[in-house]
Coordinates of C-alpha atoms in Angstrom, one line a residue:
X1 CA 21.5 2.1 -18.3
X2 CA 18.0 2.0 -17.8
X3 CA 16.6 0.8 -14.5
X4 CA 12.7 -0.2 -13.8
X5 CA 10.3 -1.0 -11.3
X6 CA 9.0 -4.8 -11.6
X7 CA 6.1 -5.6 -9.4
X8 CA 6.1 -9.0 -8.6
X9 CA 2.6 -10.0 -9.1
X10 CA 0.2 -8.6 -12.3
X11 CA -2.9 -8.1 -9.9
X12 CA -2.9 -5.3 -7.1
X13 CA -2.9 -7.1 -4.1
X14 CA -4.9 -6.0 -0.6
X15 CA -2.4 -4.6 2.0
X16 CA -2.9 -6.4 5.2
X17 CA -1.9 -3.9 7.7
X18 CA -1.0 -5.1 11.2
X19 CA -1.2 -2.5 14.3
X20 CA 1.7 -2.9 17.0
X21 CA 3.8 0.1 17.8
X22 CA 2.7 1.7 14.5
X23 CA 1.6 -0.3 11.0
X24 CA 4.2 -3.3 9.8
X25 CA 3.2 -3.9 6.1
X26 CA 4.0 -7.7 6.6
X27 CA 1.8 -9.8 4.4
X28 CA 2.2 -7.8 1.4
X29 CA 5.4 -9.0 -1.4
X30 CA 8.4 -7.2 -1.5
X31 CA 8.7 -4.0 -4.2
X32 CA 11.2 -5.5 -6.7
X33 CA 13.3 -2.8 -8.6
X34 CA 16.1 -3.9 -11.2
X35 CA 18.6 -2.4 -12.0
X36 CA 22.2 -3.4 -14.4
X37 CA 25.7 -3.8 -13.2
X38 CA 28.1 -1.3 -13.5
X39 CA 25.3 1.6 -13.5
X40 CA 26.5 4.6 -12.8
X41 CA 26.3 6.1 -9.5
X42 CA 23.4 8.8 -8.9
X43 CA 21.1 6.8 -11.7
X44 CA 17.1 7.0 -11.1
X45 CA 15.3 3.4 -10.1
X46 CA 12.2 5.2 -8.9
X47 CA 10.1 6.9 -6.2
X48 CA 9.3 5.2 -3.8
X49 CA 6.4 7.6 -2.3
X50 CA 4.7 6.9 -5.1
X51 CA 5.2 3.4 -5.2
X52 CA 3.5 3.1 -1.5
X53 CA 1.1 5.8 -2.1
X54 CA 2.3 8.3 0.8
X55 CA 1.4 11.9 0.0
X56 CA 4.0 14.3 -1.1
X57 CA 6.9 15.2 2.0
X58 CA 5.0 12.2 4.0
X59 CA 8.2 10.2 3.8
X60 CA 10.6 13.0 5.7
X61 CA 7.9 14.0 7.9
X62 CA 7.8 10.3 9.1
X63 CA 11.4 9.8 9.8
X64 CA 12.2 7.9 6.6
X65 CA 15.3 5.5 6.3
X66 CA 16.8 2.7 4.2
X67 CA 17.9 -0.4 6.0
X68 CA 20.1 -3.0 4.9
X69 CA 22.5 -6.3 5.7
X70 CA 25.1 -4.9 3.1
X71 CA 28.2 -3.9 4.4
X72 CA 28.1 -0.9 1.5
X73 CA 24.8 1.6 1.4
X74 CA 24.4 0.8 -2.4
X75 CA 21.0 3.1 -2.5
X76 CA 20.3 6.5 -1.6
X77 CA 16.8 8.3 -0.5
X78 CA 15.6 11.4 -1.0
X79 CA 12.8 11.8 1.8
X80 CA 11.4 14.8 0.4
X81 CA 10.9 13.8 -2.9
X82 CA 10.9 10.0 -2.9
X83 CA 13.5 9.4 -5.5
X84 CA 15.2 6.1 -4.7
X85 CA 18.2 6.6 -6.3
X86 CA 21.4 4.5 -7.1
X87 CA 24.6 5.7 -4.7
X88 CA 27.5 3.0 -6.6
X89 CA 28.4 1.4 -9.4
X90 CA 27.7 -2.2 -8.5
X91 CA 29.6 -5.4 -9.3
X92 CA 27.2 -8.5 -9.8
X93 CA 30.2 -11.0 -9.5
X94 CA 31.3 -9.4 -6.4
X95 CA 27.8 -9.4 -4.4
X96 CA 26.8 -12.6 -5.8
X97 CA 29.7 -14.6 -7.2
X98 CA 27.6 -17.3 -9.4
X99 CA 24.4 -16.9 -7.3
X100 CA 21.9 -16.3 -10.0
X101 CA 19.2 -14.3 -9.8
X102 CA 21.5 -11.4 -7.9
X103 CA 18.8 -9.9 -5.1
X104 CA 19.7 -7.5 -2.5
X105 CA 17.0 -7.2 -0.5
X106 CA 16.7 -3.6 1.9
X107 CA 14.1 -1.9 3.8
X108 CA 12.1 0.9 3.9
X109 CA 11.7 2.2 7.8
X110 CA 9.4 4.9 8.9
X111 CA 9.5 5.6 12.2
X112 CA 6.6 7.9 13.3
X113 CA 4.6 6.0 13.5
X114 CA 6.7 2.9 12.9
X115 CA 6.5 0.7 9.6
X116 CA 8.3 -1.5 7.7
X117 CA 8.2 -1.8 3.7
X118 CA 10.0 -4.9 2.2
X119 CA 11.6 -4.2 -1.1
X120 CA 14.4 -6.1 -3.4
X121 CA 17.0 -4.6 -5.7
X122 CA 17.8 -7.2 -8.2
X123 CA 21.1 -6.3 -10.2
X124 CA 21.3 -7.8 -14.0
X125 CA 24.1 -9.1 -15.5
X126 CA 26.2 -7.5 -18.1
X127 CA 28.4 -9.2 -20.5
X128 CA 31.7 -7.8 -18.7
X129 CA 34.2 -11.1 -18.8
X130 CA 35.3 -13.0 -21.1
X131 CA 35.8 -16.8 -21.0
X132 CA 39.5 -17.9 -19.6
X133 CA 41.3 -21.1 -19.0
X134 CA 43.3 -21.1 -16.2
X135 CA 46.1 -22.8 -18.1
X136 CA 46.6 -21.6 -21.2
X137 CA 48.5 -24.9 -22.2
X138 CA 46.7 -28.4 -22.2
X139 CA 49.0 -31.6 -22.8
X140 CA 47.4 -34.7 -23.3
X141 CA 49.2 -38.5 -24.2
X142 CA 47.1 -40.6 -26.2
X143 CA 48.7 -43.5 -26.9
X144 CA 48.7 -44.7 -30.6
X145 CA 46.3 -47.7 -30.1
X146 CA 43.4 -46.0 -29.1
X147 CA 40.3 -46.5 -30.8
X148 CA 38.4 -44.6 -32.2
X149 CA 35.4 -42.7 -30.2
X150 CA 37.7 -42.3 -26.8
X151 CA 36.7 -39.1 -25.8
X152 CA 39.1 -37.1 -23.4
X153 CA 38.0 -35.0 -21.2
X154 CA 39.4 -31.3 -21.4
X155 CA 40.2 -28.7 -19.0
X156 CA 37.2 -25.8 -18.7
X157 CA 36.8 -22.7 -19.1
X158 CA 35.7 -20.3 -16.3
X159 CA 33.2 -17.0 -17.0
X160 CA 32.3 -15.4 -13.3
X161 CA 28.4 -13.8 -15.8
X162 CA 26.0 -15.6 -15.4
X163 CA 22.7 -16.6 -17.3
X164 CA 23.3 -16.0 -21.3
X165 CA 26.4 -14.4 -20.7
X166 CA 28.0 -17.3 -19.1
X167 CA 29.7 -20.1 -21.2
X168 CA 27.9 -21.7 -23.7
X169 CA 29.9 -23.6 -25.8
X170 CA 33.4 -24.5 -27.0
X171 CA 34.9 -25.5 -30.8
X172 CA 38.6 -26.9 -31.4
X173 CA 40.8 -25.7 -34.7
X174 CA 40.0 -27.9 -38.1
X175 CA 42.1 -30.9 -37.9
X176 CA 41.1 -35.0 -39.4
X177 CA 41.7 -36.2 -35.9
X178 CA 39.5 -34.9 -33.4
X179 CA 36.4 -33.2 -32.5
X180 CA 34.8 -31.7 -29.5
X181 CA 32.0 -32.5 -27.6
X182 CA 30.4 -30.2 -25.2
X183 CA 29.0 -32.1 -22.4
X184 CA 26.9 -30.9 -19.5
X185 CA 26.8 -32.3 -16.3
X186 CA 23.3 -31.0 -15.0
X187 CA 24.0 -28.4 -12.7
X188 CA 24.6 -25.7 -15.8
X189 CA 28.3 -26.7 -16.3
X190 CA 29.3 -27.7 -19.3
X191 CA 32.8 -29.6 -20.0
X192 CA 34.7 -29.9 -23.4
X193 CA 35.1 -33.5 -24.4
X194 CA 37.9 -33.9 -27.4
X195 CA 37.0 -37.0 -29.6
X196 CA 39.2 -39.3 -31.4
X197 CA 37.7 -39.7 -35.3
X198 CA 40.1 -41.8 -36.4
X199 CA 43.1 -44.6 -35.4
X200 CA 47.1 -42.2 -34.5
X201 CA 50.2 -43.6 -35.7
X202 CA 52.8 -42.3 -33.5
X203 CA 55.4 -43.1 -36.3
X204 CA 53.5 -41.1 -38.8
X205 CA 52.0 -37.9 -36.5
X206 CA 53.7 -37.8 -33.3
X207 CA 52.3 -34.6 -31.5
X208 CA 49.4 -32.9 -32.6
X209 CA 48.3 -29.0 -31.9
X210 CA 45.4 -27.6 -31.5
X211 CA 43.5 -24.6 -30.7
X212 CA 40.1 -24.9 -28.0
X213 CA 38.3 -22.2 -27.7
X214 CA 35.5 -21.3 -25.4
X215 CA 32.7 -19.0 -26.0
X216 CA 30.3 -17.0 -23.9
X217 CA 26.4 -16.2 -24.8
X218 CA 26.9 -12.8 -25.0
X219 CA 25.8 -9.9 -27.7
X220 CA 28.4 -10.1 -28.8
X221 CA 30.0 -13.5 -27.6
X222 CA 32.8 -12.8 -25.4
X223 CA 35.7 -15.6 -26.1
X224 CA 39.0 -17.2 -24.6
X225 CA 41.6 -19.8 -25.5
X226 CA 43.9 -22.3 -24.7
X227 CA 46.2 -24.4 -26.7
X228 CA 45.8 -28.8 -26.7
X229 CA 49.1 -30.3 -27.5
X230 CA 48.5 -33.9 -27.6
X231 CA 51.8 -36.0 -27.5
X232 CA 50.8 -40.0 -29.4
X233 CA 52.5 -42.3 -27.3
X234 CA 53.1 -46.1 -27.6
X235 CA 51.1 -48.8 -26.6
X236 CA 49.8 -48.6 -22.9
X237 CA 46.5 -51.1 -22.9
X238 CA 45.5 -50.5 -19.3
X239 CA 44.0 -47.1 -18.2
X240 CA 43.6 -46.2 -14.4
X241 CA 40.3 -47.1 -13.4
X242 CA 38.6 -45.5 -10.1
X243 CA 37.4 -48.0 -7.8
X244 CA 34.0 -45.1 -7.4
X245 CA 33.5 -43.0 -10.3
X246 CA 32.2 -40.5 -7.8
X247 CA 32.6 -40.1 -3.7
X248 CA 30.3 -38.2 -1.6
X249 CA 31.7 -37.1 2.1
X250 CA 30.4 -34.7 4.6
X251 CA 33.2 -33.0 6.8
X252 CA 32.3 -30.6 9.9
X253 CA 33.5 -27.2 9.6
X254 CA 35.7 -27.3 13.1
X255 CA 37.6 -30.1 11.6
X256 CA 41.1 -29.7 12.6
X257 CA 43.8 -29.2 9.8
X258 CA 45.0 -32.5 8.4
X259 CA 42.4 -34.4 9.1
X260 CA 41.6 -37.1 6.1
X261 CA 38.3 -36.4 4.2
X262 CA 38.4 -39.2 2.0
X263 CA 40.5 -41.8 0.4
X264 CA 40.4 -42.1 -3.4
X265 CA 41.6 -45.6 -4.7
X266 CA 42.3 -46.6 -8.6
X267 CA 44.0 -49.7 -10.0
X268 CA 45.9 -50.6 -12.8
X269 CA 46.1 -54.0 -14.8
X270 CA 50.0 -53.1 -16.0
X271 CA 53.2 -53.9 -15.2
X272 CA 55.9 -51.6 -14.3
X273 CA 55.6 -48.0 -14.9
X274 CA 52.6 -48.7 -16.6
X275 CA 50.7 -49.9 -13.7
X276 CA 52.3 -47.1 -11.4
X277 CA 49.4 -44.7 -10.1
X278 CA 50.2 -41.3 -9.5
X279 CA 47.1 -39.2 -7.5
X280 CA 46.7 -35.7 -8.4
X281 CA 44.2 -32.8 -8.9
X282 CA 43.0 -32.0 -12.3
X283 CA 43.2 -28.6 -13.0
X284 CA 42.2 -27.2 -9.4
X285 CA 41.0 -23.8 -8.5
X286 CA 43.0 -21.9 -6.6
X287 CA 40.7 -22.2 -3.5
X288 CA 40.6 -25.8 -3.6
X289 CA 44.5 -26.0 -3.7
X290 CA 44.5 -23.7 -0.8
X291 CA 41.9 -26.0 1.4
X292 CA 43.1 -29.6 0.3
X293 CA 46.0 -31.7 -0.5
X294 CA 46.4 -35.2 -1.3
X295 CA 48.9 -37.6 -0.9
X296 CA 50.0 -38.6 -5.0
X297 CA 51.2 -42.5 -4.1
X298 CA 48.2 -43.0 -1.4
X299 CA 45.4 -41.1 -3.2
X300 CA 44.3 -39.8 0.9
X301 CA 43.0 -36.5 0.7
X302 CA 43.5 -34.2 3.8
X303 CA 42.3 -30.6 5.1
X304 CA 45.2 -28.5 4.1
X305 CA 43.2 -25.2 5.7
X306 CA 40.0 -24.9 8.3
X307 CA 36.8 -25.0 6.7
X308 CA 34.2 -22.4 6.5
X309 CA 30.0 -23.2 6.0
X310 CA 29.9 -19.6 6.4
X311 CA 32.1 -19.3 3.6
X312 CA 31.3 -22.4 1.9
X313 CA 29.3 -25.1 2.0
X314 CA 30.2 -27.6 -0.7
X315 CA 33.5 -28.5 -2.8
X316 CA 33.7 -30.6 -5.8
X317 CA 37.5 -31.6 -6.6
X318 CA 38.5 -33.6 -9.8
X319 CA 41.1 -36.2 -8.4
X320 CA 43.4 -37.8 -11.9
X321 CA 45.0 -41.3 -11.4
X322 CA 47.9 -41.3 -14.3
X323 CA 50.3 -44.2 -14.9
X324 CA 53.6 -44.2 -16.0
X325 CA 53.0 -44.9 -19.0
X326 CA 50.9 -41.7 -19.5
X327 CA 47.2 -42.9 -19.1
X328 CA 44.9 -41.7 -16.6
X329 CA 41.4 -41.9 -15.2
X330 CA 39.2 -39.3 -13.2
X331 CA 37.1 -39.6 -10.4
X332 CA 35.1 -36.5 -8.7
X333 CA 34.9 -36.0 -5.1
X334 CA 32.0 -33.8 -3.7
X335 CA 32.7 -32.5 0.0
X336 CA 30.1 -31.0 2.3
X337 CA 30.9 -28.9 4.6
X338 CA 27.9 -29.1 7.8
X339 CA 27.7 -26.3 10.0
X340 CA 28.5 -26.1 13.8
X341 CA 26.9 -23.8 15.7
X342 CA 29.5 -21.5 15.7
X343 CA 28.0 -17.8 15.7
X344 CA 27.1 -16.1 18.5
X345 CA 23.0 -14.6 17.3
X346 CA 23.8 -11.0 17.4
X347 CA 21.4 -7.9 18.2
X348 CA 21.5 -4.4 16.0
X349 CA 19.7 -1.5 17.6
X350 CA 18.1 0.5 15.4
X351 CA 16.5 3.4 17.6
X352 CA 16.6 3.8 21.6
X353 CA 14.1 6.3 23.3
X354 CA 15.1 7.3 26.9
X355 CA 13.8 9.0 28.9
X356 CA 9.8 8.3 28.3
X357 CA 7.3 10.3 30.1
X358 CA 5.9 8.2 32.6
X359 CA 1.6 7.5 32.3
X360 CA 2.2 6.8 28.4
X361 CA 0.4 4.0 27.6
X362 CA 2.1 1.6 24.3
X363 CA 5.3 3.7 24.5
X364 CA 7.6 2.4 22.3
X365 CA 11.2 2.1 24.0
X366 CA 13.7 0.2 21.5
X367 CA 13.5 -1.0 17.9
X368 CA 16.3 -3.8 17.1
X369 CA 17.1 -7.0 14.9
X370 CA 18.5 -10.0 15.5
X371 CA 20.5 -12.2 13.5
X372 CA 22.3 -15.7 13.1
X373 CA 24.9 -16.2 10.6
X374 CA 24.7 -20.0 11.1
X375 CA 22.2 -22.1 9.4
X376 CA 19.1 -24.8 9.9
X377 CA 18.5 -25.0 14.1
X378 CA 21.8 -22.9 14.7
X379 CA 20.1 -20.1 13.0
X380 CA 16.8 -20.0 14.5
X381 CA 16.6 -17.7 17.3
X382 CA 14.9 -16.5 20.4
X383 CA 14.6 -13.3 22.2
X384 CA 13.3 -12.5 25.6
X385 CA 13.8 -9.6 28.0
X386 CA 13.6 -10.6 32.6
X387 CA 10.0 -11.2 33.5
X388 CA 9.6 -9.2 36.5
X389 CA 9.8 -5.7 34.1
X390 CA 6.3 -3.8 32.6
X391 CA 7.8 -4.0 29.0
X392 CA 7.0 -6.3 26.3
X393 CA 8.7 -7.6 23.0
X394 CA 7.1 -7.9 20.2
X395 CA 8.4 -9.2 16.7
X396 CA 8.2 -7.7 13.7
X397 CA 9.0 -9.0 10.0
X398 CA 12.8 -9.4 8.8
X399 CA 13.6 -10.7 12.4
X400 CA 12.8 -6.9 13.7
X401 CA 11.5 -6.8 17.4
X402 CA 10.3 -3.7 19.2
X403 CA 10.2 -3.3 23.1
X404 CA 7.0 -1.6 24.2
X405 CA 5.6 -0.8 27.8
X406 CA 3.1 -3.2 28.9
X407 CA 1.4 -0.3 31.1
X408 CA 1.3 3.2 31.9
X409 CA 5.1 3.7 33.9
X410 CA 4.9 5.4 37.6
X411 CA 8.0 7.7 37.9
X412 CA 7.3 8.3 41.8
X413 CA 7.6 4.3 42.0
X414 CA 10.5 3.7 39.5
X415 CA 12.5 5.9 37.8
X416 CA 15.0 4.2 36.2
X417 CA 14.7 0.5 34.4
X418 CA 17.9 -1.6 33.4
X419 CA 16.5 -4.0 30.4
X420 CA 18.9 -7.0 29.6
X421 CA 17.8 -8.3 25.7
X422 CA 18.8 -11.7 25.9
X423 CA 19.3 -13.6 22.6
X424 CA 19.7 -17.2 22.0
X425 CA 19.8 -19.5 19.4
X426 CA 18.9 -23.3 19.0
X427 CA 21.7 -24.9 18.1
X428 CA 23.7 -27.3 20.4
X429 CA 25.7 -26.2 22.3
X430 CA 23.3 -23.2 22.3
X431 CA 25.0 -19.2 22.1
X432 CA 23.5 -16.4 23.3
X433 CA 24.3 -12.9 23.1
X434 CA 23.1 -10.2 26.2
X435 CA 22.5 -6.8 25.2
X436 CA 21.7 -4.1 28.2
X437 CA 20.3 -0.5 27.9
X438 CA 19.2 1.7 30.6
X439 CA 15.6 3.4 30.4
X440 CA 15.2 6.9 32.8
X441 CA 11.0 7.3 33.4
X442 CA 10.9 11.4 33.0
X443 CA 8.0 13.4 35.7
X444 CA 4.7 14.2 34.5
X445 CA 2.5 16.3 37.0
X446 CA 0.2 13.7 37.6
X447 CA 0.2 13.9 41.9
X448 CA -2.2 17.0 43.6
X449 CA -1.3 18.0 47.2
X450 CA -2.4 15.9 50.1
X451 CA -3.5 16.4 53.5
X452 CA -2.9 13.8 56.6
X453 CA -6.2 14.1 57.8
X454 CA -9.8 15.7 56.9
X455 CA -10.3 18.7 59.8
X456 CA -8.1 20.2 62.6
X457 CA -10.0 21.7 65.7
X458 CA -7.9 25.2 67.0
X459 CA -8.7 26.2 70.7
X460 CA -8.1 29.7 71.3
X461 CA -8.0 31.6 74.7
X462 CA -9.6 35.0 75.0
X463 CA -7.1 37.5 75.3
X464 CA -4.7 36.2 73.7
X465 CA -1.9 38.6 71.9
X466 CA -2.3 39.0 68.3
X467 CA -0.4 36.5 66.5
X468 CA -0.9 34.4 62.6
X469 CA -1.8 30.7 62.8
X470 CA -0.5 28.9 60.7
X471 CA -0.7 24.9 59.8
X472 CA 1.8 23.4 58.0
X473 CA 1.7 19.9 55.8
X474 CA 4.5 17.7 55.6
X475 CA 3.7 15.6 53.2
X476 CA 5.3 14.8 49.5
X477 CA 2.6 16.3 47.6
X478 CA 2.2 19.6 49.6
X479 CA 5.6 21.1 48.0
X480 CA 3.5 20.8 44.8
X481 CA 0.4 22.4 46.4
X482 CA -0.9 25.6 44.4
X483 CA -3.5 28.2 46.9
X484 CA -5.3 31.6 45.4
X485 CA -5.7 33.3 48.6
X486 CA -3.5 35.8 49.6
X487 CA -1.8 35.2 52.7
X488 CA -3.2 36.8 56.0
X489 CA -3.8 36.8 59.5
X490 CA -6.3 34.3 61.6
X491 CA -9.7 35.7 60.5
X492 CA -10.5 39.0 62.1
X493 CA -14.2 37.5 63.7
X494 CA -12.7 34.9 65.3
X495 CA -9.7 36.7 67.2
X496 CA -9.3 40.6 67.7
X497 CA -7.0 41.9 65.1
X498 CA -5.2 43.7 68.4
X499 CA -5.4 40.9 70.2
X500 CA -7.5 41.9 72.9
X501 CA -10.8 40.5 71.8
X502 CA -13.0 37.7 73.4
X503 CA -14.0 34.4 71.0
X504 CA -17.3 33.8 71.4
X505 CA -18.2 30.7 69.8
X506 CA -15.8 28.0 68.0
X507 CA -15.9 28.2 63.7
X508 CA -15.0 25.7 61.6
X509 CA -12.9 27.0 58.2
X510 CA -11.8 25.7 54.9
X511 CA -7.9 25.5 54.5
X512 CA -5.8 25.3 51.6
X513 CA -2.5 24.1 51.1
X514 CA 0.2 26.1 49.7
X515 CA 3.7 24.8 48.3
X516 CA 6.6 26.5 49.0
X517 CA 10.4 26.0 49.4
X518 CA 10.5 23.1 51.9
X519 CA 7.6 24.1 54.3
X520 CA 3.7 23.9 52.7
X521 CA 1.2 26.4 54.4
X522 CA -2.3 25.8 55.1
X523 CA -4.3 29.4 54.6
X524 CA -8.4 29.9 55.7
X525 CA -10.7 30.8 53.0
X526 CA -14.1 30.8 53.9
X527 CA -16.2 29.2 56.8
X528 CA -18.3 26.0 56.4
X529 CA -20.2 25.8 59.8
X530 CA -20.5 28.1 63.4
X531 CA -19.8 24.6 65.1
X532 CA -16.9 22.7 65.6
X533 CA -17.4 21.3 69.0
X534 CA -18.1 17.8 67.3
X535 CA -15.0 17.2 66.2
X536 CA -12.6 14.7 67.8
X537 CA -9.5 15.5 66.7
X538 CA -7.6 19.3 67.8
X539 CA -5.0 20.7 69.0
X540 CA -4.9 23.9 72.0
X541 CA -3.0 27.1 71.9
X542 CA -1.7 28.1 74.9
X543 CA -1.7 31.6 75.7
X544 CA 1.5 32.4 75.4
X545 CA 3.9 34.3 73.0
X546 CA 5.0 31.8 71.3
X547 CA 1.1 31.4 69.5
X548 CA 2.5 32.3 66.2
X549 CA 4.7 29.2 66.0
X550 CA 3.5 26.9 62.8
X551 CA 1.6 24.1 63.7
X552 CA 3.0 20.6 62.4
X553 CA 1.0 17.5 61.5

């Protein structure tokens, strides 16, 4: 099976590219890549770094990713090649039932930096199944009086392909009796209609059998069968006639089982058992027989099962009033199912970064989409994040939000924040769903040492003993302090090294502050002026031998 890369316009198109958190390709159409049903696993669709135009390994060295809503991953990438590549067989009827064209859409995530490339895998029909009648026996009474032209209306055929492969048409054996009609009703059904050519005589032909078959548009057609017996009965003049040829009804999906969607009505101008209605559904599917049932003398339908919009939104039921006599008459009754808000929004997180280094400006903490499963207002959605926090949400395409800091985080001020994503949609009553992560702020070395005040003033008596003065900081920053000067003794000129010299005049010296395990040392380094009388602040050292002692402030 071959598969191809469709783009959908003819013209290239300018890329729009929109800067948040990275570059979201959001203006620009989908990729569109097609592929057949029933392909087998492993097969080729294309490559997708050439497709974007991103240089050779660009895709793996960005973090490359497919995303999807499927519950299956029905592709597979290669990031260091490109090759987008087919990972199981699909089955058109099962992804998309009678939902024609079949897209899948999926999305291309790179996350460094981050971008999002729409693309669309749309799977082709094969000619797999053939048409079939769900009963493979049709009986029909006509009674011997009927004129000619009545048309009755046959049971269909069902074909789960779609487009040329679907049905197409339907012929009945040779016979001088009848003929068919094909009808179609609008929507792309189409019904088989057998004709009467000319007048019965029960007396003469009493029961007639015939062969319908239905065919598909297939190359080549794909065909199924069922056999018409028609039983020619005597005269019955009055045919069950539906008071509406067609009812309309919308029923909410939290209807309680039993409750009565509509009430069909017919009436017969006979006597007797000719003019006694019984209701019933004409050739029903399975589901419908599972969802409804209806009362055969009061023609009342009622919810046999709970309804779904999810599931389904709309039923179309074929009610038959028949007589006793054998006649009958056909209404259709179309049921809409309206949604309730019934479906909590819910939040998928694609990525979480913690801890971030704090002082990053436009960091981007959490990538996630939401979704709503409900439909029209009950579907729409809002998300938001408390107010009082430095982070930001930002949306993205494919209902894809990213949380960002606002500013640049301070660890020594917070180091930890506990984020609560609040969704909620608009439907009434309105659901929300509450997601929480925790986000650690990591150290950066972004505080230098600190001293309490400018200058300290030392007063030394003469003749002291020998002893190392020492100052010592207290504050946060000075057990990050760094000093280049070795550690030593109170400058030699300013007190005898023995300890039995005279200070002759006061100095005033440079300090520098030196972390250490718990205590931070301030060391001299060079002097700045002979003069310190000026200065206001000081403290005294006693003579005493208790000089070496550090000095606190």
């Amino acid at each position: 099976m071959e598969a191809r890369v469709e783009r959908a316009v003819q013209k290239r198109q300018v890329l729009f590219l929109c800067v948040f958190l990275g570059v979201s390709w959001a203006g620009a159409e989908p990729l569109r890549y097609f592929v057949a049903e029933e392909t087998e696993r492993g097969t080729f669709l294309a490559n997708l770094a050439n497709d974007l135009g991103l240089g050779v390994g660009e895709l793996s060295a960005r973090g490359s990713r497919i995303g999807s809503d499927q519950h299956t991953r029905f592709l597979l990438l290669n990031p260091l090649t490109g090759d987008l590549l087919l990972n199981e067989k699909l089955d058109r009827e099962e992804l998309c039932g009678p939902t024609e064209p079949c897209v899948l859409p999926f999305q291309l995530l790179l996350e460094k930096p981050f971008q999002i490339f729409r693309a669309e895998l749309w799977v082709r029909d094969i000619n797999d199944h053939s048409p079939v009648f769900l009963d493979r026996e049709i009986l029909l009474k006509i009674l011997e009086s009927t004129t000619p032209g009545a048309a009755f209306l046959l049971e269909s055929a069902q074909d789960t392909d779609v487009g040329t492969n679907n049905l197409r048409n339907y012929t009945i054996s040779p016979n001088t009796y009848f003929h068919i009609n094909v009808r179609d009703d609008g929507e792309g059904n189409i019904y088989p209609e057998l004709v009467l050519d000319r007048v019965l005589d029960r007396e003469e032909v009493p029961e007639l059998s015939l062969t319908l078959t239905a065919l598909d548009g297939g190359s080549p057609p794909r065909s199924g069968t069922a056999l018409v017996r028609i039983l020619v009965l005597d005269i019955n003049d009055n045919v069950p006639e539906f008071v509406q040829s067609l009812y309309k009804v919308q029923v909410p999906e939290n209807s309680p089982v039993g409750s009565l969607v509509v009430a069909v009505s017919a009436r017969d101008l006979d006597t007797g058992s000719n003019g006694e209605i019984n209701y019933a559904f004409f050739y029903a599917t399975e589901r419908i027989l599972q969802t409804f049932q209806i009362n055969s003398t009061s023609g009342n339908l009622h919810l046999k099962a709970e309804l779904n919009y999810e599931a389904v939104q709309t039923y179309t039921l074929t009610i038959q009033a028949q007589d006793g006599g054998g006649l009958s008459g056909k209404c259709t009754v179309v049921v809409h199912v309206t949604d309730i808000n019934d479906n909590p929004p819910e939040l998928l997180m694609s990525s979480l970064t913690s801890p971030i280094a704090e002082n990053s400006p436009e960091t981007v903490v959490a990538v996630f989409r939401i979704r709503d499963r409900d439909s029209g207002n009950n579907a729409k959605m809002v998300c938001s994040i408390q107010d009082d926090l430095p982070f930001v949400l930002k949306p993205s395409v494919e209902n894809y939000y990213t949380l960002v800091t606002e500013s640049p985080l301070d660890r020594e001020s917070r180091a930890e924040y506990n984020i609560t994503i609040t969704v909620t949609d608009m439907g009434s009553p309105r659901l929300k769903t509450q997601h929480s992560i925790t986000l650690l702020v990591s150290d950066v070395n972004d505080n230098a040492p600190a001293f309490t005040q400018t200058s300290y003033t030392l007063r030394v008596r003469e003749n002291n003993s020998p002893a190392l003065v020492r100052l010592c900081g207290r504050s946060r920053a000075a057990s990050l302090g760094r000093c280049s000067v070795p550690e030593g003794h109170f400058p030699g000129h300013l007190v005898d090294v023995g300890g039995t010299g005279t200070l002759s005049q006061s100095y005033q010296y440079e300090v520098c502050l030196r972390g250490g395990s718990g205590t931070s040392e301030f060391k001299f380094l060079k002097p700045i002026i002979p003069n310190l009388q000026s200065l206001s602040t000081g403290r005294e050292v006693e003579e005493n031998p208790s000089f070496g002692n550090d000095l606190g402030f």
